[in-house]
Amino acid sequence: MVKQIVNPYEVKGSIDYDKLVDEFGVSKINNKLLNEIEKNVGELHFLLRRGYFFSHRDLDKLLKRYSKGEKFVLYTGRGPSGSTTIGHLLSWVFTKWLADKFDVKTYFQITDDEKFLFNPNLNLTETNKLAYEAALDFIALGFKEENLDVIVNTNAADILYPVAIRIAKKLTLSSVKASMGFNDSSNIGINFYTAMQSVPVFLESIRQKKNVPVLIPYGIDQDNHFRLTRDVAEKLGFLKPFTINCKFMPGLKSNDGKMNASDPNSAIYTTDDEKTVINKIKKAQTGGRETITEQKKLGGRPKECNVYSYYDLFFEPDDNKLKTIYSNCVGGSLLCGECKLMLANKVNVFLKKHQIERHKAKSKLKNYFLKKDFDTIRID
Ligand code: SF4
């Protein structure tokens, strides 16, 4: 079995989420917290019900503030090392749900600088282009212009840099190296970068000239960044960010690690056409048996099946319909070929609509970019 590695720059192995909760010092989302969320917004997203968003930092405290009338903002992002996948969309769709249900604003940071600095095979033109592609995918989910600020790091440097250097002054090289697994051969840019990823946590507070709480939904692999941000927040006079963390969506080919945007066979991209989706899903790893006879007799193994994971995490939000897929699979009445085609149809219906919205987003992209309509020189 491949050893578990989880950090912002590498996710490998069969992931033990309980172990990560202990290692990272996050808290599990329990029923009490789920009830609190439901009490505030009237329902639970299926990704909460199904435990995909599984851990948090101080979310209970944020809900208390919210229930007393204090608004927060959301902050999430994307490191553009390849085209956007369904795996990325998953937590963005959840972010949109949070934005709608709590009626709050969202900051979306796209870190073209980070991917340029970290990846020797990508130049800045490429990461910048990928950043704009990612922005289209995020906007396509239906955020209103007035409720979303999109930040492409290299294009918003004049706004980010004055805040980033204040953060950087409070971060030591040894703490960044230890958290991120960098060493003396790592370039100095990537060591500075974590300060850039922290900036959006503070922007709304700077804008409003008062402390505004921030909730960050992110994949648990990003936790090291935000542990550092939480460490410096109070030193700079801000609230520590609140977080909610999700598990990884597996690739189509393997249950280990997470969907890899750089591996076209493992990932479904938001720009894939119908045929490509069908072909990729046909080749997906399943929990099916060697032969049809065996499958009918013994049933499939949905818990070991990537196709089932796609229903569970994205394409079948209805719990009863999901249960039917599960029981038909284990009962042997559903065969993998049919099950894959059903999934491919669902993915294609979703992508058709998404691609239309994505195309529409091109003409209004600029309206969403963060504007320098506030003074960033306030903190010291
Ligand atoms: Fe997976 Fe569907 Fe096959 Fe069951 S029938 S193992 S859920 S692909």
CSV table of C-alpha atoms and ligand atoms in Angstrom, one decimal:
chain,number,residue,atom,x,y,z
A,1,MET,CA,0.0,0.0,0.0
A,2,VAL,CA,1.3,3.5,-0.9
A,3,LYS,CA,2.2,5.6,2.2
A,4,GLN,CA,-0.2,8.4,3.0
A,5,ILE,CA,1.2,11.8,2.1
A,6,VAL,CA,-1.1,14.9,2.3
A,7,ASN,CA,0.2,18.4,1.9
A,8,PRO,CA,-0.5,21.3,-0.5
A,9,TYR,CA,2.0,19.9,-3.0
A,10,GLU,CA,1.4,16.2,-2.8
A,11,VAL,CA,-1.5,13.8,-2.1
A,12,LYS,CA,-0.7,10.1,-2.2
A,13,GLY,CA,-1.8,6.8,-0.8
A,14,SER,CA,-5.0,5.5,0.7
A,15,ILE,CA,-6.2,8.3,2.8
A,16,ASP,CA,-7.0,7.8,6.5
A,17,TYR,CA,-9.1,10.9,7.4
A,18,ASP,CA,-9.2,10.1,11.1
A,19,LYS,CA,-5.5,10.1,11.1
A,20,LEU,CA,-5.4,13.5,9.4
A,21,VAL,CA,-7.8,14.9,12.0
A,22,ASP,CA,-5.3,14.0,14.7
A,23,GLU,CA,-2.2,15.0,12.7
A,24,PHE,CA,-3.6,18.4,11.6
A,25,GLY,CA,-5.5,19.2,14.8
A,26,VAL,CA,-8.8,19.9,13.1
A,27,SER,CA,-12.1,18.9,14.7
A,28,LYS,CA,-14.5,16.4,13.2
A,29,ILE,CA,-17.9,17.7,12.1
A,30,ASN,CA,-20.3,15.9,14.4
A,31,ASN,CA,-24.1,15.7,14.5
A,32,LYS,CA,-24.4,18.6,16.9
A,33,LEU,CA,-22.6,20.9,14.4
A,34,LEU,CA,-24.7,19.5,11.5
A,35,ASN,CA,-27.8,20.4,13.5
A,36,GLU,CA,-26.5,23.9,14.1
A,37,ILE,CA,-25.9,24.4,10.3
A,38,GLU,CA,-29.4,23.1,9.5
A,39,LYS,CA,-30.9,25.3,12.2
A,40,ASN,CA,-29.3,28.4,10.5
A,41,VAL,CA,-30.1,27.7,6.9
A,42,GLY,CA,-33.0,25.2,7.0
A,43,GLU,CA,-31.3,22.3,5.3
A,44,LEU,CA,-28.1,20.3,4.9
A,45,HIS,CA,-26.2,20.0,1.7
A,46,PHE,CA,-25.7,16.3,0.7
A,47,LEU,CA,-22.0,16.7,1.0
A,48,LEU,CA,-22.4,17.5,4.6
A,49,ARG,CA,-25.0,14.7,5.2
A,50,ARG,CA,-22.6,12.2,3.5
A,51,GLY,CA,-19.6,13.3,5.4
A,52,TYR,CA,-17.6,14.6,2.5
A,53,PHE,CA,-17.0,17.8,4.3
A,54,PHE,CA,-15.8,16.2,7.5
A,55,SER,CA,-13.7,18.5,9.6
A,56,HIS,CA,-13.4,22.2,10.6
A,57,ARG,CA,-11.7,24.8,12.7
A,58,ASP,CA,-14.0,26.8,14.9
A,59,LEU,CA,-17.1,26.5,12.7
A,60,ASP,CA,-19.3,26.2,15.8
A,61,LYS,CA,-18.0,29.6,16.9
A,62,LEU,CA,-18.6,31.1,13.5
A,63,LEU,CA,-22.2,29.9,13.5
A,64,LYS,CA,-22.7,31.5,17.0
A,65,ARG,CA,-21.6,34.8,15.6
A,66,TYR,CA,-23.8,34.4,12.5
A,67,SER,CA,-26.9,33.5,14.6
A,68,LYS,CA,-26.3,36.8,16.5
A,69,GLY,CA,-26.5,38.7,13.2
A,70,GLU,CA,-22.8,38.9,12.3
A,71,LYS,CA,-22.1,38.3,8.6
A,72,PHE,CA,-19.0,36.5,7.3
A,73,VAL,CA,-17.4,36.1,3.9
A,74,LEU,CA,-16.2,33.0,2.1
A,75,TYR,CA,-12.8,32.5,0.6
A,76,THR,CA,-11.7,29.6,-1.6
A,77,GLY,CA,-9.4,29.2,-4.5
A,78,ARG,CA,-7.5,27.2,-7.1
A,79,GLY,CA,-3.9,26.5,-8.0
A,80,PRO,CA,-4.1,26.4,-11.8
A,81,SER,CA,-1.7,23.6,-12.8
A,82,GLY,CA,-4.1,22.1,-15.4
A,83,SER,CA,-7.7,22.4,-16.7
A,84,THR,CA,-10.5,22.5,-14.2
A,85,THR,CA,-11.9,19.1,-13.3
A,86,ILE,CA,-15.1,17.8,-11.8
A,87,GLY,CA,-13.1,17.3,-8.6
A,88,HIS,CA,-12.5,21.1,-8.3
A,89,LEU,CA,-16.1,21.9,-9.1
A,90,LEU,CA,-17.2,19.7,-6.2
A,91,SER,CA,-16.0,22.0,-3.4
A,92,TRP,CA,-16.9,25.1,-5.5
A,93,VAL,CA,-20.5,23.9,-5.9
A,94,PHE,CA,-20.6,23.5,-2.1
A,95,THR,CA,-19.1,27.0,-1.7
A,96,LYS,CA,-21.9,28.4,-3.9
A,97,TRP,CA,-24.4,26.6,-1.7
A,98,LEU,CA,-22.9,28.3,1.4
A,99,ALA,CA,-22.9,31.7,-0.3
A,100,ASP,CA,-26.6,31.3,-1.2
A,101,LYS,CA,-27.8,29.8,2.1
A,102,PHE,CA,-25.9,32.3,4.3
A,103,ASP,CA,-26.3,35.1,1.8
A,104,VAL,CA,-22.6,36.1,2.0
A,105,LYS,CA,-19.9,37.3,-0.4
A,106,THR,CA,-17.1,35.1,-1.8
A,107,TYR,CA,-13.5,35.7,-2.6
A,108,PHE,CA,-12.0,33.4,-5.1
A,109,GLN,CA,-8.2,33.4,-5.4
A,110,ILE,CA,-6.4,31.8,-8.4
A,111,THR,CA,-2.7,31.3,-7.6
A,112,ASP,CA,-1.0,31.4,-11.0
A,113,ASP,CA,2.2,32.7,-9.2
A,114,GLU,CA,2.3,29.6,-7.0
A,115,LYS,CA,2.0,27.1,-9.8
A,116,PHE,CA,4.6,29.0,-11.8
A,117,LEU,CA,7.0,29.0,-8.9
A,118,PHE,CA,6.4,25.3,-7.9
A,119,ASN,CA,6.1,23.6,-11.2
A,120,PRO,CA,9.3,23.6,-13.3
A,121,ASN,CA,7.3,22.6,-16.4
A,122,LEU,CA,4.9,25.5,-16.4
A,123,ASN,CA,5.7,29.0,-17.5
A,124,LEU,CA,3.9,32.1,-16.2
A,125,THR,CA,2.0,32.6,-19.5
A,126,GLU,CA,0.6,29.1,-19.1
A,127,THR,CA,-0.4,29.4,-15.5
A,128,ASN,CA,-2.0,32.8,-16.1
A,129,LYS,CA,-4.0,31.4,-19.0
A,130,LEU,CA,-5.1,28.5,-16.8
A,131,ALA,CA,-6.1,31.0,-14.1
A,132,TYR,CA,-8.5,32.7,-16.5
A,133,GLU,CA,-10.0,29.3,-17.5
A,134,ALA,CA,-10.5,28.5,-13.8
A,135,ALA,CA,-12.2,31.8,-13.3
A,136,LEU,CA,-14.7,31.0,-16.1
A,137,ASP,CA,-15.6,27.7,-14.3
A,138,PHE,CA,-16.1,29.4,-11.0
A,139,ILE,CA,-18.3,32.2,-12.4
A,140,ALA,CA,-20.3,29.7,-14.4
A,141,LEU,CA,-21.7,28.3,-11.2
A,142,GLY,CA,-23.9,31.3,-11.0
A,143,PHE,CA,-22.3,33.8,-8.5
A,144,LYS,CA,-23.7,37.3,-8.7
A,145,GLU,CA,-21.2,40.0,-9.7
A,146,GLU,CA,-21.7,42.0,-6.5
A,147,ASN,CA,-21.1,38.9,-4.4
A,148,LEU,CA,-17.9,37.6,-5.9
A,149,ASP,CA,-14.4,39.0,-6.1
A,150,VAL,CA,-12.1,36.9,-8.4
A,151,ILE,CA,-8.4,37.4,-7.7
A,152,VAL,CA,-5.7,36.3,-10.2
A,153,ASN,CA,-2.6,36.8,-8.1
A,154,THR,CA,-0.2,38.2,-10.8
A,155,ASN,CA,-2.9,40.6,-12.0
A,156,ALA,CA,-3.9,41.8,-8.6
A,157,ALA,CA,-0.4,42.1,-7.2
A,158,ASP,CA,-0.8,45.9,-6.5
A,159,ILE,CA,-3.6,45.0,-4.1
A,160,LEU,CA,-2.2,41.8,-2.6
A,161,TYR,CA,1.5,42.8,-2.2
A,162,PRO,CA,1.2,45.4,0.6
A,163,VAL,CA,-0.8,43.0,2.7
A,164,ALA,CA,1.4,40.0,1.8
A,165,ILE,CA,4.6,41.6,3.0
A,166,ARG,CA,3.0,42.4,6.3
A,167,ILE,CA,2.0,38.7,6.6
A,168,ALA,CA,5.5,37.6,5.5
A,169,LYS,CA,7.1,39.7,8.2
A,170,LYS,CA,5.4,37.6,10.8
A,171,LEU,CA,6.2,34.3,9.2
A,172,THR,CA,9.6,32.7,9.7
A,173,LEU,CA,11.4,30.7,7.0
A,174,SER,CA,11.7,27.7,9.4
A,175,SER,CA,7.9,27.6,10.0
A,176,VAL,CA,7.1,27.7,6.3
A,177,LYS,CA,9.8,25.1,5.5
A,178,ALA,CA,8.5,22.8,8.2
A,179,SER,CA,4.8,23.1,7.2
A,180,MET,CA,5.2,22.8,3.5
A,181,GLY,CA,8.1,20.3,3.4
A,182,PHE,CA,10.4,22.8,1.6
A,183,ASN,CA,14.1,22.7,1.9
A,184,ASP,CA,17.2,24.8,1.1
A,185,SER,CA,16.9,23.9,-2.5
A,186,SER,CA,13.3,25.3,-2.8
A,187,ASN,CA,13.2,28.6,-4.5
A,188,ILE,CA,12.6,31.7,-2.4
A,189,GLY,CA,9.4,32.6,-4.3
A,190,ILE,CA,7.6,29.5,-3.2
A,191,ASN,CA,8.6,30.2,0.4
A,192,PHE,CA,7.1,33.7,0.2
A,193,TYR,CA,4.0,32.4,-1.6
A,194,THR,CA,2.1,31.2,1.5
A,195,ALA,CA,1.8,34.9,2.5
A,196,MET,CA,0.0,35.6,-0.8
A,197,GLN,CA,-2.4,32.7,-0.1
A,198,SER,CA,-3.2,34.3,3.2
A,199,VAL,CA,-4.1,37.8,1.9
A,200,PRO,CA,-7.8,37.2,0.9
A,201,VAL,CA,-8.5,36.2,4.5
A,202,PHE,CA,-8.0,39.8,5.5
A,203,LEU,CA,-9.3,41.8,2.5
A,204,GLU,CA,-12.9,42.1,3.6
A,205,SER,CA,-11.7,43.3,7.1
A,206,ILE,CA,-9.5,45.9,5.4
A,207,ARG,CA,-12.3,46.9,3.1
A,208,GLN,CA,-14.8,47.4,5.9
A,209,LYS,CA,-12.3,48.8,8.4
A,210,LYS,CA,-13.4,46.3,11.0
A,211,ASN,CA,-12.9,42.6,11.7
A,212,VAL,CA,-15.1,40.5,9.4
A,213,PRO,CA,-15.0,36.7,10.0
A,214,VAL,CA,-13.9,34.5,7.0
A,215,LEU,CA,-14.9,30.9,6.4
A,216,ILE,CA,-12.6,28.9,4.1
A,217,PRO,CA,-13.9,25.7,2.5
A,218,TYR,CA,-10.9,23.7,1.2
A,219,GLY,CA,-9.5,20.3,0.5
A,220,ILE,CA,-7.7,19.1,3.6
A,221,ASP,CA,-4.4,19.1,1.7
A,222,GLN,CA,-4.4,22.9,1.9
A,223,ASP,CA,-4.6,22.9,5.7
A,224,ASN,CA,-0.9,23.7,6.2
A,225,HIS,CA,-1.3,27.0,4.5
A,226,PHE,CA,-4.2,28.0,6.7
A,227,ARG,CA,-2.6,26.8,9.9
A,228,LEU,CA,0.1,29.4,9.2
A,229,THR,CA,-2.5,32.0,8.3
A,230,ARG,CA,-4.3,31.4,11.6
A,231,ASP,CA,-1.0,31.7,13.4
A,232,VAL,CA,-0.3,35.2,12.0
A,233,ALA,CA,-3.9,36.5,12.0
A,234,GLU,CA,-4.0,37.6,15.6
A,235,LYS,CA,-0.5,39.1,15.4
A,236,LEU,CA,-1.8,41.4,12.7
A,237,GLY,CA,-5.0,42.3,14.7
A,238,PHE,CA,-7.4,40.1,12.7
A,239,LEU,CA,-9.7,37.2,13.6
A,240,LYS,CA,-8.3,33.7,12.9
A,241,PRO,CA,-10.1,32.3,9.8
A,242,PHE,CA,-12.7,29.7,10.3
A,243,THR,CA,-12.4,26.6,8.1
A,244,ILE,CA,-14.4,23.6,6.7
A,245,ASN,CA,-12.5,20.9,5.1
A,246,CYS,CA,-13.4,18.2,2.5
A,247,LYS,CA,-12.1,14.9,1.5
A,248,PHE,CA,-10.7,14.2,-2.0
A,249,MET,CA,-12.6,13.1,-5.0
A,250,PRO,CA,-10.8,10.1,-6.4
A,251,GLY,CA,-9.7,9.9,-10.0
A,252,LEU,CA,-11.4,7.6,-12.4
A,253,LYS,CA,-8.6,5.1,-12.4
A,254,SER,CA,-7.7,4.6,-8.8
A,255,ASN,CA,-8.9,4.9,-5.3
A,256,ASP,CA,-5.6,6.3,-4.0
A,257,GLY,CA,-5.1,10.1,-3.5
A,258,LYS,CA,-7.2,12.6,-5.4
A,259,MET,CA,-8.2,13.3,-9.0
A,260,ASN,CA,-5.1,14.6,-10.7
A,261,ALA,CA,-5.8,17.6,-13.1
A,262,SER,CA,-2.6,16.7,-14.9
A,263,ASP,CA,-3.7,13.1,-15.8
A,264,PRO,CA,-6.3,13.2,-18.5
A,265,ASN,CA,-7.3,9.6,-18.0
A,266,SER,CA,-7.9,10.1,-14.3
A,267,ALA,CA,-9.9,13.3,-14.5
A,268,ILE,CA,-13.0,14.6,-16.2
A,269,TYR,CA,-12.5,18.1,-17.3
A,270,THR,CA,-15.2,20.7,-17.4
A,271,THR,CA,-14.5,21.2,-21.2
A,272,ASP,CA,-14.7,17.5,-22.1
A,273,ASP,CA,-17.2,16.7,-24.9
A,274,GLU,CA,-19.8,14.0,-24.6
A,275,LYS,CA,-17.8,11.2,-26.4
A,276,THR,CA,-14.7,11.9,-24.2
A,277,VAL,CA,-16.8,11.7,-21.1
A,278,ILE,CA,-18.3,8.4,-22.1
A,279,ASN,CA,-14.9,6.9,-23.1
A,280,LYS,CA,-13.3,8.0,-19.8
A,281,ILE,CA,-16.1,6.6,-17.7
A,282,LYS,CA,-16.1,3.3,-19.7
A,283,LYS,CA,-12.5,2.8,-18.6
A,284,ALA,CA,-13.1,3.8,-14.9
A,285,GLN,CA,-12.1,1.4,-12.1
A,286,THR,CA,-15.2,-0.2,-10.6
A,287,GLY,CA,-16.0,-2.6,-7.8
A,288,GLY,CA,-17.5,-5.0,-10.3
A,289,ARG,CA,-16.7,-8.7,-10.6
A,290,GLU,CA,-14.6,-10.5,-13.2
A,291,THR,CA,-17.7,-11.8,-15.1
A,292,ILE,CA,-21.3,-10.9,-15.6
A,293,THR,CA,-22.4,-14.3,-14.1
A,294,GLU,CA,-20.3,-13.6,-11.0
A,295,GLN,CA,-21.6,-10.1,-10.7
A,296,LYS,CA,-25.2,-11.3,-10.9
A,297,LYS,CA,-24.5,-14.0,-8.3
A,298,LEU,CA,-22.3,-12.1,-5.8
A,299,GLY,CA,-23.2,-8.5,-6.5
A,300,GLY,CA,-20.8,-5.6,-7.0
A,301,ARG,CA,-18.7,-3.7,-4.4
A,302,PRO,CA,-19.9,0.0,-4.5
A,303,LYS,CA,-17.6,0.9,-1.6
A,304,GLU,CA,-14.6,0.1,-3.7
A,305,CYS,CA,-16.0,1.6,-6.9
A,306,ASN,CA,-15.0,5.0,-8.4
A,307,VAL,CA,-18.2,5.1,-10.5
A,308,TYR,CA,-20.2,4.8,-7.3
A,309,SER,CA,-18.1,7.6,-5.7
A,310,TYR,CA,-19.1,9.9,-8.5
A,311,TYR,CA,-22.8,9.3,-7.8
A,312,ASP,CA,-22.2,9.7,-4.1
A,313,LEU,CA,-20.1,12.9,-4.3
A,314,PHE,CA,-21.6,14.7,-7.1
A,315,PHE,CA,-24.1,13.2,-9.5
A,316,GLU,CA,-26.8,11.7,-7.3
A,317,PRO,CA,-27.8,14.2,-4.6
A,318,ASP,CA,-31.1,12.4,-3.9
A,319,ASP,CA,-30.4,9.9,-1.0
A,320,ASN,CA,-33.1,7.5,-2.0
A,321,LYS,CA,-31.9,7.2,-5.6
A,322,LEU,CA,-28.4,6.7,-4.3
A,323,LYS,CA,-29.6,4.0,-2.0
A,324,THR,CA,-31.3,2.3,-5.0
A,325,ILE,CA,-28.0,2.3,-7.0
A,326,TYR,CA,-26.2,0.8,-4.0
A,327,SER,CA,-28.7,-1.9,-3.3
A,328,ASN,CA,-29.1,-2.8,-7.0
A,329,CYS,CA,-25.3,-3.0,-7.2
A,330,VAL,CA,-24.8,-5.3,-4.2
A,331,GLY,CA,-27.9,-7.3,-5.2
A,332,GLY,CA,-26.4,-8.1,-8.6
A,333,SER,CA,-29.3,-6.6,-10.7
A,334,LEU,CA,-27.2,-3.6,-11.8
A,335,LEU,CA,-24.2,-4.3,-14.0
A,336,CYS,CA,-21.2,-2.1,-14.4
A,337,GLY,CA,-21.7,-1.3,-18.1
A,338,GLU,CA,-25.2,0.0,-17.5
A,339,CYS,CA,-24.2,1.8,-14.4
A,340,LYS,CA,-21.3,3.6,-16.2
A,341,LEU,CA,-23.6,4.7,-19.0
A,342,MET,CA,-26.1,6.1,-16.5
A,343,LEU,CA,-23.3,8.1,-14.9
A,344,ALA,CA,-21.9,9.3,-18.2
A,345,ASN,CA,-25.4,10.6,-19.1
A,346,LYS,CA,-25.6,12.5,-15.8
A,347,VAL,CA,-22.1,14.0,-16.2
A,348,ASN,CA,-22.9,15.1,-19.8
A,349,VAL,CA,-26.2,16.7,-18.8
A,350,PHE,CA,-24.3,18.6,-16.1
A,351,LEU,CA,-21.4,19.6,-18.4
A,352,LYS,CA,-23.7,20.7,-21.2
A,353,LYS,CA,-25.3,23.3,-19.0
A,354,HIS,CA,-22.0,24.2,-17.3
A,355,GLN,CA,-20.3,24.8,-20.7
A,356,ILE,CA,-23.1,27.1,-21.8
A,357,GLU,CA,-22.7,29.2,-18.6
A,358,ARG,CA,-18.9,29.1,-18.9
A,359,HIS,CA,-19.1,30.5,-22.4
A,360,LYS,CA,-21.4,33.3,-21.2
A,361,ALA,CA,-19.0,34.1,-18.4
A,362,LYS,CA,-16.3,35.1,-21.0
A,363,SER,CA,-18.0,38.4,-21.8
A,364,LYS,CA,-18.5,39.5,-18.2
A,365,LEU,CA,-15.2,38.1,-16.7
A,366,LYS,CA,-13.7,41.5,-16.0
A,367,ASN,CA,-16.7,42.6,-13.9
A,368,TYR,CA,-15.8,39.9,-11.3
A,369,PHE,CA,-12.1,40.9,-10.8
A,370,LEU,CA,-11.1,42.4,-7.5
A,371,LYS,CA,-10.9,46.2,-7.8
A,372,LYS,CA,-8.7,48.5,-5.9
A,373,ASP,CA,-11.6,50.3,-4.3
A,374,PHE,CA,-10.1,50.2,-0.8
A,375,ASP,CA,-6.9,51.1,1.0
A,376,THR,CA,-4.6,48.2,1.8
A,377,ILE,CA,-2.2,50.3,3.8
A,378,ARG,CA,-4.2,50.1,7.0
A,379,ILE,CA,-2.6,47.1,8.8
A,380,ASP,CA,0.8,47.2,10.4
B,1,SF4,FE1,-19.7,0.2,-9.4
B,1,SF4,FE2,-22.1,0.4,-10.6
B,1,SF4,FE3,-20.5,-1.7,-11.0
B,1,SF4,FE4,-21.7,-1.4,-8.7
B,1,SF4,S1,-22.7,-1.7,-10.7
B,1,SF4,S2,-19.6,-1.9,-9.0
B,1,SF4,S3,-21.7,0.8,-8.5
B,1,SF4,S4,-20.0,0.4,-11.6
